[in-house]
Coordinates of C-alpha atoms and ligand atoms in Angstrom, one line a residue:
M1 CA -13.1 37.4 -13.1
I2 CA -10.7 34.4 -13.3
P3 CA -10.7 32.8 -16.7
A4 CA -9.8 29.1 -16.4
R5 CA -9.3 27.0 -19.4
Y6 CA -8.8 23.3 -18.6
G7 CA -6.4 22.3 -21.4
A8 CA -3.6 24.8 -21.2
S9 CA -1.3 24.0 -24.0
R10 CA 2.1 23.9 -22.2
F11 CA 0.9 22.1 -19.0
P12 CA -2.5 20.4 -19.5
G13 CA -4.7 20.2 -16.5
K14 CA -2.4 22.5 -14.6
L15 CA -5.3 24.4 -12.9
M16 CA -6.4 21.2 -11.3
Q17 CA -3.0 20.2 -10.0
D18 CA -2.5 19.8 -6.3
L19 CA -1.1 22.8 -4.5
G20 CA -0.8 22.1 -0.8
G21 CA -3.9 20.0 -0.8
K22 CA -6.1 22.1 -3.0
P23 CA -6.2 22.5 -6.8
V24 CA -4.3 25.5 -8.1
I25 CA -7.6 27.2 -9.3
V26 CA -9.2 27.0 -5.9
R27 CA -6.1 28.6 -4.4
T28 CA -6.3 31.4 -6.9
Y29 CA -10.0 31.9 -6.3
E30 CA -9.5 32.1 -2.5
A31 CA -6.5 34.5 -2.9
A32 CA -8.7 36.9 -5.0
K33 CA -11.6 36.6 -2.7
N34 CA -9.4 37.2 0.4
T35 CA -8.2 40.5 -0.9
Q36 CA -11.7 41.9 -0.2
L37 CA -11.2 44.3 -3.1
F38 CA -14.1 43.0 -5.2
D39 CA -17.8 43.0 -5.0
E40 CA -17.9 39.6 -6.6
V41 CA -15.3 37.0 -7.7
Y42 CA -16.1 34.4 -10.4
V43 CA -14.2 31.7 -12.2
V44 CA -15.2 31.5 -15.8
T45 CA -14.4 28.2 -17.3
D46 CA -15.0 25.7 -20.2
S47 CA -14.6 22.7 -17.9
D48 CA -17.2 20.8 -15.7
V49 CA -14.3 19.6 -13.6
I50 CA -13.2 23.1 -12.7
F51 CA -16.8 24.4 -12.4
N52 CA -17.6 21.7 -9.9
E53 CA -14.4 22.1 -8.0
I54 CA -15.1 25.8 -7.4
E55 CA -18.7 25.2 -6.4
I56 CA -17.8 22.4 -4.0
N57 CA -15.4 24.8 -2.3
G58 CA -18.2 27.3 -1.9
G59 CA -17.1 29.6 -4.7
K60 CA -18.9 31.1 -7.7
A61 CA -18.3 29.8 -11.2
I62 CA -19.7 30.5 -14.6
M63 CA -19.6 28.1 -17.6
S64 CA -18.6 29.8 -20.7
I65 CA -20.6 28.6 -23.6
K66 CA -18.4 29.4 -26.6
A67 CA -14.9 28.4 -27.5
H68 CA -12.6 31.3 -26.9
E69 CA -9.2 32.3 -28.1
S70 CA -8.3 34.2 -25.0
G71 CA -9.1 34.7 -21.4
S72 CA -10.4 38.2 -22.1
D73 CA -12.9 36.8 -24.6
R74 CA -14.0 34.3 -22.0
I75 CA -14.7 36.9 -19.4
A76 CA -16.2 39.3 -21.9
E77 CA -18.9 36.7 -22.6
A78 CA -19.5 36.3 -18.9
V79 CA -19.9 40.0 -18.1
E80 CA -21.8 41.0 -21.2
N81 CA -25.1 41.2 -19.4
M82 CA -23.7 42.1 -16.0
D83 CA -24.0 45.7 -14.6
V84 CA -20.4 46.5 -13.8
D85 CA -17.9 49.4 -14.1
I86 CA -14.6 47.8 -13.8
V87 CA -13.7 44.2 -14.5
V88 CA -10.4 42.7 -13.2
N89 CA -9.0 39.7 -15.0
V90 CA -7.0 37.6 -12.6
Q91 CA -5.0 34.7 -14.1
G92 CA -6.1 31.3 -13.0
D93 CA -2.5 30.1 -12.8
E94 CA -1.4 32.9 -10.4
P95 CA -2.4 31.3 -7.0
F96 CA -0.3 33.8 -5.0
T97 CA -2.1 36.8 -6.4
S98 CA -1.5 39.4 -3.8
K99 CA -3.7 42.2 -2.6
K100 CA -0.9 44.7 -3.2
G101 CA -0.6 44.0 -7.0
L102 CA -4.4 44.1 -7.5
Q103 CA -4.7 47.3 -5.4
E104 CA -2.0 49.0 -7.5
V105 CA -3.9 48.2 -10.7
L106 CA -7.2 49.4 -9.4
E107 CA -5.5 52.6 -8.0
V108 CA -4.8 53.7 -11.6
F109 CA -8.5 54.4 -12.0
N110 CA -8.3 57.0 -9.2
G111 CA -5.6 59.1 -10.9
D112 CA -5.9 62.5 -12.7
D113 CA -5.7 60.9 -16.1
A114 CA -8.3 58.2 -15.2
D115 CA -10.7 59.2 -18.0
K116 CA -8.0 58.6 -20.6
I117 CA -7.4 55.0 -19.5
D118 CA -9.2 52.1 -21.2
L119 CA -7.5 49.5 -19.1
A120 CA -4.8 49.1 -16.6
S121 CA -2.3 46.3 -16.1
L122 CA 0.7 45.4 -14.0
M123 CA 4.5 45.0 -14.6
T124 CA 7.5 44.2 -12.5
E125 CA 11.1 45.0 -13.0
I126 CA 13.5 42.3 -14.1
E127 CA 17.2 42.2 -14.3
D128 CA 18.3 38.7 -15.1
W129 CA 19.2 38.5 -18.9
K130 CA 18.0 35.0 -18.9
E131 CA 14.5 36.1 -18.0
I132 CA 14.7 39.2 -20.3
S133 CA 15.5 37.0 -23.3
D134 CA 13.0 34.2 -22.4
P135 CA 10.1 34.2 -24.8
N136 CA 7.8 32.9 -22.1
C137 CA 8.3 36.1 -20.3
V138 CA 6.4 39.0 -21.9
K139 CA 8.2 42.4 -21.7
V140 CA 6.6 45.8 -21.9
I141 CA 8.0 49.3 -22.6
I142 CA 6.2 52.4 -21.4
D143 CA 6.1 56.2 -22.0
Q144 CA 6.7 58.9 -19.4
D145 CA 3.2 58.6 -18.0
N146 CA 3.4 54.8 -17.7
F147 CA 1.2 54.2 -20.8
A148 CA 2.3 51.0 -22.6
L149 CA 4.1 51.5 -25.9
Y150 CA 4.5 47.9 -26.9
F151 CA 4.5 44.4 -25.5
S152 CA 6.8 41.7 -26.8
R153 CA 8.4 38.3 -26.2
S154 CA 11.6 39.7 -27.6
P155 CA 13.8 41.7 -25.3
I156 CA 12.6 45.3 -25.7
P157 CA 14.3 47.7 -26.0
Y158 CA 17.2 46.1 -27.8
P159 CA 20.4 46.9 -25.8
R160 CA 22.6 48.2 -28.7
D161 CA 24.5 50.5 -26.3
K162 CA 25.4 48.2 -23.4
N163 CA 26.2 51.2 -21.2
A164 CA 23.0 53.1 -21.5
T165 CA 20.8 52.6 -18.4
V166 CA 17.3 51.2 -19.1
N167 CA 14.9 49.2 -17.0
Y168 CA 13.3 46.0 -18.3
Y169 CA 9.8 45.2 -17.2
K170 CA 8.0 41.9 -17.3
H171 CA 4.2 42.1 -17.9
K172 CA 2.1 40.4 -15.3
G173 CA -1.2 38.9 -16.4
I174 CA -3.5 41.1 -14.3
Y175 CA -5.8 43.5 -16.1
A176 CA -8.5 45.9 -15.0
F177 CA -10.8 47.0 -17.8
R178 CA -13.6 49.4 -18.1
K179 CA -16.4 47.3 -19.2
E180 CA -16.7 49.1 -22.6
A181 CA -13.0 48.4 -23.4
L182 CA -13.5 44.7 -22.6
M183 CA -16.6 44.5 -24.8
D184 CA -14.7 46.3 -27.6
F185 CA -12.0 43.8 -27.4
Y186 CA -14.5 41.0 -27.6
R187 CA -16.0 42.4 -30.8
L188 CA -12.9 43.6 -32.6
P189 CA -11.0 41.0 -34.7
M190 CA -7.5 40.0 -33.9
Q191 CA -4.8 42.0 -35.8
S192 CA -1.4 40.9 -37.0
L193 CA 0.8 42.0 -34.1
E194 CA -1.3 40.0 -31.6
A195 CA -1.4 37.1 -34.0
V196 CA 2.3 36.9 -34.4
E197 CA 3.4 37.6 -30.8
K198 CA 0.5 35.7 -29.2
I199 CA 0.0 38.5 -26.6
E200 CA -3.6 39.6 -26.0
C201 CA -3.1 43.1 -24.9
L202 CA -1.5 44.0 -28.2
R203 CA -5.0 44.1 -29.6
Y204 CA -5.8 47.2 -27.6
L205 CA -2.7 48.9 -28.8
E206 CA -3.4 48.0 -32.3
Y207 CA -6.8 49.6 -32.0
G208 CA -5.4 52.7 -30.4
K209 CA -6.5 52.1 -26.8
K210 CA -4.6 53.4 -23.8
I211 CA -3.1 50.9 -21.4
K212 CA -1.7 52.3 -18.2
M213 CA 0.8 50.2 -16.4
A214 CA 1.3 50.1 -12.7
V215 CA 4.6 48.8 -11.2
T216 CA 4.7 46.1 -8.5
K217 CA 7.5 44.6 -6.6
T218 CA 5.7 41.4 -5.7
Q219 CA 6.9 38.6 -7.9
G220 CA 4.4 35.8 -7.3
V221 CA 4.7 32.4 -9.0
E222 CA 2.9 31.6 -12.2
I223 CA 2.3 27.9 -12.8
D224 CA 3.4 27.3 -16.3
T225 CA 5.4 24.1 -15.9
P226 CA 5.6 21.2 -13.5
E227 CA 8.7 22.8 -12.0
D228 CA 6.7 25.9 -11.2
L229 CA 4.3 23.7 -9.3
V230 CA 7.1 22.3 -7.2
E231 CA 8.3 25.8 -6.5
A232 CA 4.8 27.0 -5.6
N233 CA 4.3 24.0 -3.3
K234 CA 7.5 25.1 -1.5
M235 CA 6.3 28.7 -1.1
L236 CA 3.1 27.5 0.4
K237 CA 4.8 25.2 2.8
K238 CA 6.9 28.1 4.0
E239 CA 3.8 30.1 4.6
Q240 CA 2.1 27.3 6.4
K241 CA 5.0 26.6 8.6
S242 CA 4.4 29.9 10.3
T243 CA 1.0 28.8 11.5
V244 CA 1.2 26.8 14.7
N245 CA -2.0 24.9 13.9
N246 CA -0.4 22.9 11.1
K247 CA 2.6 21.9 13.1
F248 CA 1.3 18.7 14.7
K249 CA -1.1 16.4 12.9
N250 CA -4.1 15.4 14.9
F251 CA -5.4 12.4 13.1
P252 CA -8.1 9.8 13.8
M253 CA -7.3 6.1 14.2
V254 CA -9.6 3.1 13.5
P255 CA -11.9 3.1 16.6
K256 CA -12.8 -0.6 16.5
V257 CA -10.8 -3.6 15.4
V258 CA -11.3 -7.4 16.0
F259 CA -8.4 -9.8 15.4
G260 CA -8.1 -13.6 15.3
S261 CA -8.2 -16.6 13.1
G262 CA -11.9 -17.1 12.3
C263 CA -13.2 -13.8 13.6
F264 CA -14.8 -13.1 10.3
D265 CA -17.8 -15.1 11.4
Q266 CA -18.5 -12.5 14.1
L267 CA -19.3 -10.0 11.3
P268 CA -23.2 -10.3 11.6
D269 CA -23.0 -9.5 15.3
I270 CA -20.7 -6.6 14.7
L271 CA -23.0 -5.1 12.0
A272 CA -26.3 -5.7 13.8
P273 CA -26.3 -2.5 16.0
Q274 CA -25.4 -0.4 12.9
R275 CA -28.4 -1.6 10.8
Q276 CA -30.9 1.1 10.1
K277 CA -34.5 0.4 9.0
N278 CA -34.7 -0.4 5.3
A279 CA -31.1 0.6 4.7
P280 CA -29.0 -2.2 3.3
F281 CA -25.4 -3.1 4.0
I282 CA -23.5 -3.1 0.8
F283 CA -20.7 -5.6 0.5
L284 CA -17.9 -4.8 -2.0
V285 CA -16.1 -8.0 -2.5
D286 CA -13.0 -8.9 -4.5
D287 CA -14.2 -11.0 -7.5
V288 CA -11.4 -13.5 -6.8
F289 CA -14.0 -14.9 -4.3
K290 CA -16.8 -15.1 -6.9
N291 CA -16.7 -18.9 -7.2
D292 CA -15.8 -19.6 -3.6
T293 CA -19.3 -20.3 -2.4
S294 CA -18.3 -21.5 1.1
F295 CA -16.7 -18.1 1.7
I296 CA -19.6 -16.1 0.2
D297 CA -22.1 -18.1 2.3
R298 CA -20.3 -16.9 5.4
I299 CA -21.2 -13.3 4.5
K300 CA -24.9 -13.9 5.4
L301 CA -26.8 -11.2 3.6
R302 CA -30.0 -10.1 5.4
F303 CA -33.0 -8.1 4.2
N304 CA -32.1 -6.0 1.2
D305 CA -28.3 -6.2 1.7
K306 CA -26.4 -6.3 -1.6
L307 CA -23.2 -7.9 -2.7
I308 CA -21.2 -6.4 -5.5
F309 CA -18.2 -8.2 -6.9
I310 CA -15.3 -6.0 -7.9
S311 CA -12.2 -6.8 -9.9
A312 CA -8.8 -5.8 -8.5
E313 CA -7.2 -6.3 -11.9
E314 CA -6.5 -2.6 -12.2
E315 CA -5.6 0.2 -9.8
P316 CA -8.8 1.8 -8.5
K317 CA -10.1 4.8 -10.3
T318 CA -12.2 7.8 -9.4
S319 CA -14.6 7.0 -12.3
Q320 CA -15.0 3.4 -11.0
V321 CA -16.0 4.8 -7.5
D322 CA -18.5 7.2 -9.1
Q323 CA -20.0 4.3 -11.1
I324 CA -20.5 2.2 -7.9
V325 CA -22.0 5.1 -6.0
K326 CA -24.4 5.6 -8.9
E327 CA -25.3 2.0 -8.9
I328 CA -26.1 2.1 -5.2
T329 CA -28.0 5.4 -5.2
S330 CA -30.2 4.4 -8.2
E331 CA -31.2 1.1 -6.6
F332 CA -31.8 2.3 -3.0
T333 CA -33.7 5.4 -1.9
K334 CA -32.2 5.2 1.6
K335 CA -28.6 5.7 2.3
P336 CA -26.9 2.3 3.1
S337 CA -26.4 1.3 6.7
G338 CA -22.8 0.7 5.8
I339 CA -20.2 -0.3 3.2
I340 CA -18.1 -3.4 3.9
G341 CA -15.0 -3.8 1.8
I342 CA -13.6 -7.4 1.5
G343 CA -10.3 -7.9 -0.4
G344 CA -6.8 -6.4 -0.8
G345 CA -5.7 -2.8 -0.8
T346 CA -7.7 -2.2 -4.0
L347 CA -11.0 -3.2 -2.3
M348 CA -10.1 -1.3 0.9
D349 CA -9.6 1.9 -1.0
I350 CA -12.7 1.4 -3.1
A351 CA -14.8 0.8 0.0
K352 CA -13.4 3.9 1.7
A353 CA -14.0 6.1 -1.3
V354 CA -17.5 4.8 -1.9
S355 CA -18.5 5.4 1.7
I356 CA -17.3 9.0 1.3
M357 CA -19.0 9.6 -2.0
L358 CA -22.4 8.5 -0.7
T359 CA -22.5 11.6 1.5
N360 CA -20.5 14.1 -0.6
Q361 CA -21.5 15.6 -3.9
G362 CA -19.8 15.4 -7.2
S363 CA -17.0 13.1 -8.4
A364 CA -14.4 11.3 -6.3
A365 CA -11.9 13.2 -8.4
D366 CA -13.0 16.4 -6.6
Y367 CA -11.7 15.1 -3.3
Q368 CA -8.3 13.9 -4.3
G369 CA -6.0 15.8 -2.0
W370 CA -5.8 16.7 1.7
D371 CA -8.9 17.4 3.8
L372 CA -11.3 18.3 0.9
V373 CA -14.1 16.0 2.2
K374 CA -16.9 18.0 3.7
N375 CA -19.3 15.4 5.2
K376 CA -18.8 12.4 7.3
A377 CA -18.8 9.1 5.3
V378 CA -21.4 6.4 5.9
Y379 CA -20.3 3.7 8.3
H380 CA -17.6 1.6 6.7
V381 CA -15.9 -1.6 7.5
G382 CA -12.6 -3.0 6.1
I383 CA -11.8 -6.7 5.9
P384 CA -8.4 -7.4 4.4
T385 CA -7.8 -10.7 2.6
I386 CA -4.2 -10.0 1.8
S387 CA -1.6 -8.2 4.0
G388 CA 0.9 -5.5 3.4
T389 CA -0.6 -2.2 2.2
G390 CA -1.8 -0.9 5.5
A391 CA -4.8 0.5 3.6
E392 CA -7.0 -1.1 6.3
V393 CA -5.6 1.4 8.9
S394 CA -4.6 4.5 6.8
R395 CA -6.2 7.9 6.5
T396 CA -6.2 7.8 2.7
T397 CA -7.7 6.0 -0.3
V398 CA -5.4 6.1 -3.3
L399 CA -7.2 6.6 -6.6
S400 CA -6.2 7.3 -10.2
G401 CA -8.2 10.3 -11.4
P402 CA -8.5 12.0 -14.8
I403 CA -5.3 14.0 -14.1
R404 CA -3.5 12.6 -11.1
K405 CA -2.9 9.7 -8.9
L406 CA -3.6 10.9 -5.4
G407 CA -5.3 9.8 -2.3
I408 CA -8.5 11.2 -0.7
N409 CA -6.8 12.0 2.5
S410 CA -9.2 13.1 5.2
D411 CA -10.4 12.5 8.8
Y412 CA -13.5 10.7 7.3
T413 CA -11.5 8.2 5.3
P414 CA -10.4 5.6 7.9
F415 CA -12.6 2.7 8.6
D416 CA -15.1 2.7 11.5
Q417 CA -14.4 -1.0 12.0
V418 CA -11.7 -3.4 10.8
V419 CA -11.9 -7.2 10.9
L420 CA -8.5 -8.8 10.9
D421 CA -8.8 -12.5 10.2
P422 CA -5.5 -14.0 9.1
Q423 CA -7.4 -17.1 7.8
L424 CA -8.7 -15.0 5.0
T425 CA -5.3 -14.6 3.4
K426 CA -4.8 -18.3 3.0
G427 CA -5.4 -18.4 -0.8
V428 CA -3.1 -15.6 -1.8
P429 CA -0.8 -16.7 -4.6
K430 CA 2.9 -16.6 -3.7
N431 CA 4.0 -13.8 -6.0
Q432 CA 1.2 -11.6 -4.9
W433 CA 1.9 -12.4 -1.2
F434 CA 5.5 -11.3 -1.8
Y435 CA 4.6 -8.1 -3.7
T436 CA 2.0 -6.9 -1.2
G437 CA 4.2 -8.0 1.7
M438 CA 7.0 -5.9 0.3
D439 CA 4.8 -2.9 0.1
C440 CA 4.8 -3.1 3.9
F441 CA 8.6 -3.7 4.1
I442 CA 9.1 -0.6 1.8
H443 CA 6.7 1.5 3.8
C444 CA 8.9 0.8 6.9
V445 CA 12.2 1.4 5.1
E446 CA 11.0 4.7 3.7
S447 CA 9.5 5.9 6.9
L448 CA 12.4 4.9 9.1
N449 CA 15.0 6.4 6.8
G450 CA 13.0 9.5 6.1
T451 CA 13.6 13.0 7.5
F452 CA 10.1 13.2 8.9
I453 CA 10.6 10.3 11.3
N454 CA 9.7 10.8 15.0
A455 CA 9.3 8.4 17.9
F456 CA 5.6 7.8 17.1
S457 CA 6.3 6.6 13.6
Q458 CA 9.5 4.9 14.5
S459 CA 7.9 2.7 17.1
Y460 CA 5.4 1.3 14.6
G461 CA 7.9 1.2 11.7
E462 CA 10.5 -0.8 13.7
K463 CA 8.0 -3.3 14.8
A464 CA 6.7 -3.8 11.3
Y465 CA 10.2 -4.0 9.9
D466 CA 11.2 -6.7 12.4
L467 CA 8.0 -8.7 11.6
C468 CA 8.8 -8.5 7.9
K469 CA 12.3 -9.8 8.5
E470 CA 10.9 -12.7 10.6
I471 CA 8.5 -13.6 7.8
F472 CA 10.5 -13.1 4.7
V473 CA 14.1 -13.5 5.8
D474 CA 14.3 -15.8 8.8
Q475 CA 11.3 -17.9 7.8
T476 CA 11.3 -19.7 11.1
V477 CA 7.5 -19.3 11.8
S478 CA 4.7 -21.6 10.8
D479 CA 2.5 -20.6 7.9
E480 CA -0.3 -19.8 10.3
E481 CA 1.9 -17.7 12.5
S482 CA 3.3 -16.0 9.4
R483 CA -0.2 -15.0 8.2
A484 CA -1.1 -13.5 11.6
K485 CA 2.2 -11.7 11.8
L486 CA 2.1 -10.3 8.3
M487 CA -1.4 -9.0 9.1
M488 CA 0.0 -7.1 12.1
A489 CA 3.0 -5.9 10.1
S490 CA 0.7 -4.4 7.6
W491 CA -1.2 -2.6 10.4
H492 CA 2.0 -1.3 12.0
G493 CA 3.5 -0.3 8.6
G494 CA 0.3 1.7 7.9
M495 CA 0.5 3.4 11.3
S496 CA 4.2 4.2 10.7
I497 CA 3.5 6.3 7.7
A498 CA 0.5 8.0 9.3
Y499 CA 2.9 10.4 11.1
S500 CA 5.7 10.4 8.5
Q501 CA 5.7 9.7 4.7
V502 CA 6.8 7.2 2.1
G503 CA 9.8 8.0 -0.1
V504 CA 11.7 7.5 -3.3
A505 CA 10.2 4.0 -4.2
H506 CA 6.7 5.2 -3.8
A507 CA 7.1 8.5 -5.7
M508 CA 8.7 6.6 -8.6
S509 CA 6.2 3.7 -8.4
Y510 CA 3.3 6.2 -8.8
G511 CA 4.8 7.4 -12.0
L512 CA 5.1 3.8 -13.3
S513 CA 1.5 3.1 -12.3
Y514 CA 0.1 6.3 -13.9
V515 CA 1.8 5.8 -17.2
L516 CA 2.0 2.0 -17.5
G517 CA -0.8 0.9 -15.2
T518 CA 1.7 -1.1 -13.1
K519 CA 0.1 -2.3 -9.9
H520 CA 1.3 -0.8 -6.7
G521 CA 3.0 -3.8 -5.1
I522 CA 4.9 -5.0 -8.1
G523 CA 5.7 -1.4 -9.1
N524 CA 7.3 -0.8 -5.7
C525 CA 9.4 -3.9 -6.1
I526 CA 10.5 -2.9 -9.7
V527 CA 11.6 0.4 -8.4
F528 CA 13.1 -0.6 -5.0
N529 CA 15.3 -3.2 -6.7
Q530 CA 17.3 -0.2 -8.2
L531 CA 17.5 2.0 -5.2
E532 CA 20.8 0.9 -3.6
E533 CA 22.0 4.5 -3.7
F534 CA 19.2 5.6 -1.4
Y535 CA 18.5 2.6 0.8
P536 CA 21.8 0.6 0.5
K537 CA 21.4 -2.0 3.3
D538 CA 17.7 -2.6 2.7
V539 CA 18.0 -3.1 -1.0
V540 CA 20.6 -5.8 -0.3
L541 CA 18.2 -7.4 2.1
F542 CA 15.4 -7.1 -0.4
K543 CA 17.4 -8.8 -3.1
E544 CA 18.1 -11.7 -0.7
M545 CA 14.4 -12.0 -0.1
V546 CA 13.7 -12.0 -3.9
K547 CA 16.2 -14.7 -4.4
S548 CA 15.2 -16.9 -1.5
H549 CA 11.5 -16.8 -2.5
K550 CA 12.3 -17.3 -6.2
I551 CA 10.5 -14.2 -7.3
E552 CA 11.0 -12.8 -10.7
I553 CA 11.0 -9.0 -10.8
P554 CA 10.0 -7.7 -14.3
K555 CA 12.9 -6.1 -16.2
D556 CA 13.2 -3.3 -18.8
V557 CA 9.7 -2.0 -18.2
C558 CA 10.7 1.5 -19.3
A559 CA 12.8 0.4 -22.3
N560 CA 10.2 1.2 -24.9
L561 CA 8.7 4.4 -23.4
T562 CA 8.1 7.3 -25.8
E563 CA 9.7 10.6 -24.8
K564 CA 6.3 11.9 -23.9
Q565 CA 5.5 8.9 -21.6
M566 CA 8.9 9.3 -19.9
D567 CA 8.2 13.0 -19.4
K568 CA 4.8 12.2 -17.9
M569 CA 6.3 9.6 -15.6
I570 CA 8.8 12.1 -14.4
D571 CA 6.2 14.8 -13.9
I572 CA 4.0 12.5 -11.8
A573 CA 6.9 11.4 -9.7
L574 CA 8.2 14.9 -9.1
S575 CA 4.8 16.3 -8.2
L576 CA 4.8 14.2 -5.0
V577 CA 6.8 16.8 -3.1
P578 CA 6.1 15.6 0.5
L579 CA 7.6 12.2 -0.5
W580 CA 10.8 13.7 -1.8
E581 CA 11.1 16.0 1.1
N582 CA 10.8 13.1 3.5
A583 CA 13.3 11.0 1.5
L584 CA 16.0 13.5 0.7
G585 CA 15.3 16.6 2.8
E586 CA 14.4 20.1 1.8
K587 CA 17.1 20.4 -0.9
W588 CA 15.8 17.3 -2.6
E589 CA 15.6 18.9 -6.0
S590 CA 19.3 19.3 -6.3
I591 CA 19.6 15.5 -5.8
M592 CA 16.6 14.3 -7.8
T593 CA 16.8 16.1 -11.1
R594 CA 14.8 15.1 -14.2
T595 CA 18.0 13.6 -15.7
K596 CA 18.6 11.5 -12.6
L597 CA 15.1 10.2 -12.5
K598 CA 15.3 9.3 -16.2
E599 CA 18.5 7.4 -15.6
L600 CA 16.9 5.5 -12.7
Y601 CA 13.7 4.7 -14.7
L602 CA 15.8 3.4 -17.6
K603 CA 17.5 0.9 -15.3
M604 CA 14.1 -0.6 -14.4
Ligands
NAD1 P1 -4.9 -5.9 -4.6 O1 -6.0 -5.6 -3.7 O2 -4.7 -5.2 -5.8 O3 -5.0 -7.5 -4.9 C1 -4.0 -8.1 -5.6 C2 -4.4 -9.5 -6.1 O4 -4.6 -10.4 -5.1 C3 -5.8 -9.3 -6.8 O5 -5.7 -10.1 -8.0 C4 -6.7 -9.9 -5.9 O6 -7.9 -10.5 -6.5 C5 -5.9 -11.0 -5.2 N1 -6.4 -11.4 -3.8 C6 -6.7 -10.6 -2.8 N2 -7.0 -11.4 -1.7 C7 -6.8 -12.7 -2.1 C8 -7.0 -13.9 -1.4 N3 -7.3 -14.0 -0.2 N4 -6.8 -15.0 -2.2 C9 -6.4 -15.0 -3.5 N5 -6.2 -13.8 -4.1 C10 -6.4 -12.7 -3.5 O7 -3.5 -5.9 -3.9 P2 -2.8 -5.1 -2.7 O8 -1.4 -5.1 -2.9 O9 -3.4 -5.5 -1.4 O10 -3.4 -3.6 -2.9 C11 -2.8 -2.7 -3.8 C12 -3.6 -1.4 -3.8 O11 -3.5 -0.9 -2.5 C13 -3.1 -0.4 -4.7 O12 -4.2 0.1 -5.5 C14 -2.5 0.7 -3.8 O13 -2.6 2.0 -4.4 C15 -3.3 0.5 -2.6 N6 -2.7 1.0 -1.4 C16 -3.4 1.8 -0.6 C17 -2.8 2.3 0.6 C18 -3.6 3.2 1.5 O14 -3.1 3.6 2.5 N7 -4.9 3.5 1.1 C19 -1.5 2.0 0.9 C20 -0.8 1.1 0.1 C21 -1.4 0.7 -1.1
ZN2 ZN1 2.6 1.4 -0.6

């Protein structure tokens, strides 16, 4: 049984944080299942989000009904009416739970003294005094037969005689109970030692039960803090590197694209062969076009087609995607023939996400991460009306969810068809043109200067970079040429990051956006403006462009942040491990510390 509380006090939402493309809790579930030591594995949770996540991934979950003080209470409620001998409690935040440790705990019930044992648990030797004196690390002392004498957050025993040899043990949160012991625990009220130390297993000792400890050498990683998460992501990466299959990405590209000034009018012909009987096309259109009747008339709705105006005022959200999907499914019994997104990066991402969520259960938030989408999306078409993000060509759709800002990155995300008509970008206001255009420029800079770069990415990145220079620096091309070129720069910039990654500006801009709602393009500019240290020549170039186009970059955006907001911003930025690795290499953490990030944010 894996008890899983959503709101852990020290690191809220930690079980749903991304660990190598899957939430921590799913990793833990899979690890427990893969040991093949158990007849059944369940997650017991108070949270719909966790429940759905486990079910979507083909696991078994139980909702606990009552509010519980501890994980043991939670699993006791779940097993009360189950016919079981031994129940093992695996911590939800131990994604690297190994077979060995679990086996050692279970083995205890095969020993000579098995009938004396109420429960078994695990410990590992520690030597570092920092860890021994850390109250987050629970120590345990044992008698000759390995029965626990006491658990404490204090260093036990106290080393009065510095020369006496003694081993220190850290308690690991894995328990195996006889069912009766677990049910006793559930019924018996908490006593004073447990209350003051906040250590569950003290309750057993306080009621005179026997806890036998097994020793393990496997350390594992518990996810207690955002730093632990970074550590865990690294461990996983190392494991994954050894499997050849992950070495080279095999990603899809947009299979059909039409380009040219005025090509938008070809849309009805493009869509016709995709139309299914009684199944509408749904047009998701940026509401900036709401009053532009001559443009809307060109869309040519047929039969039961539907047009929904959507505001790009805010960054797209998973809840917004869920809402649109609900609106569509409640109006139409047949699945749409297709979803057509018309607008900027915001509309591109919403269209991609809606097309995925029409064929996949649950909430869009369940699919934030890498390769979590199960079913092919409905046919979807992207028609950008502003250039720069590369969202029209990318394999992701970036969404703000309840706990993270992260893309739905999958083989089903890219559009089936893209219509590139430079005419459509004619009405874009100057500032916005610049901000979104700079997203492209920054994609190129981060990809070309990153450690992941290869010839594939470089060939696209260099082309897009040169086009950006032509448009924003040299300014020698006509407006019409410039629109066409920026559209292609966006495309190439998007392709460039397909095989590499973005870097410092994007990681930090995600933090701004999550905490302050800053929009992506402008957020990138605010950040990039202060990154001389990382991209010296390109930041100089950027500043020239800002000046020559008379753009005002907002200042002091972080000046009035509370400490909590600043911490969150830093957490979000640091959680984007692949971006940092690309930007600064494997040892990025020694360069980008929390202090350093804070300093940088305060400059913005
Ligand atoms: P946007 O879609 O947010 O639009 C910006 C503004 O321009 C809006 O007010 C919009 O109404 C307006 N606009 C769009 N087209 C216009 C036109 N033709 N005339 C007048 N006004 C017009 O801006 P964006 O910069 O294109 O997109 C930003 C979004 O893209 C962010 O949410 C970001 O996360 C996302 N993004 C996604 C990817 C990806 O690969 N999926 C990559 C980069 C950015
Ligand atoms: Zn971007």
